[in-house]
Amino acid sequence: MMIAKLKKIKKIYKKASKGVEALTFAICMVFILQIIVYIVGITQISTTKEQLQNICYNAGRAAVVCDSKDRAENAAKKIVKNAFSSLSNRNNVKIEILRDGSNSNPSWEKGNYIRCTVTHYVNVVIPTFNNSDKTMSTYLDMMIENDTESLTN
């Protein structure tokens, strides 16, 4: 009689444990999938940042060899537009001449520095509380290699 009761309890435990195991597996899968989504999102952000830095470098190189600030901005915008042509139009390029301690009003002269800033809109995979859209930006400082004086001489 005791053995029959033990067998009956064992059957009930086996039925109950199957449901608990499935529930535990489902809960664990939620956390595992969330970790995978975060890994994919972090990879997306780091890859996009690397590409953005490369594009900023190319735009800066195109800008420093120009003979005026207007031509430099146009050259940098053309590089960025070609790089992001297949993506979105939500990007921005800004070229500014950096000031040094001796010059309060910097001009486009060989030896001065410029800062090329590239900003791009990215739709990030990682879910956040506010919004999953993000604007990434990077900048690069470079020395002007060409100016109007060197062209006239």
CSV table of C-alpha atoms in Angstrom, one decimal, residues 16 19-20 26 30-31 36 41-42 44 46 57 63 66 72 90 99 105 114 116-117 127 129 148:
chain,number,residue,atom,x,y,z
A,16,ALA,CA,4.2,18.9,-12.1
A,19,GLY,CA,5.4,22.3,-16.4
A,20,VAL,CA,7.9,23.8,-14.1
A,26,ALA,CA,10.8,30.0,-21.1
A,30,VAL,CA,13.7,35.6,-22.4
A,31,PHE,CA,16.9,36.7,-20.6
A,36,ILE,CA,21.7,38.6,-27.6
A,41,GLY,CA,23.1,46.5,-30.5
A,42,ILE,CA,26.5,47.1,-29.1
A,44,GLN,CA,25.9,47.9,-34.4
A,46,SER,CA,30.7,50.2,-32.5
A,57,TYR,CA,38.7,61.4,-41.7
A,63,ALA,CA,38.7,69.7,-46.7
A,66,CYS,CA,41.0,73.1,-50.5
A,72,ALA,CA,36.3,72.8,-48.0
A,90,ARG,CA,19.8,62.8,-41.8
A,99,ARG,CA,41.4,79.4,-32.8
A,105,ASN,CA,39.8,85.8,-35.7
A,114,ILE,CA,40.2,72.9,-38.7
A,116,CYS,CA,35.6,68.5,-39.2
A,117,THR,CA,32.5,67.2,-37.4
A,127,PRO,CA,15.5,49.1,-26.8
A,129,PHE,CA,13.1,53.6,-22.1
A,148,THR,CA,45.0,81.0,-51.4
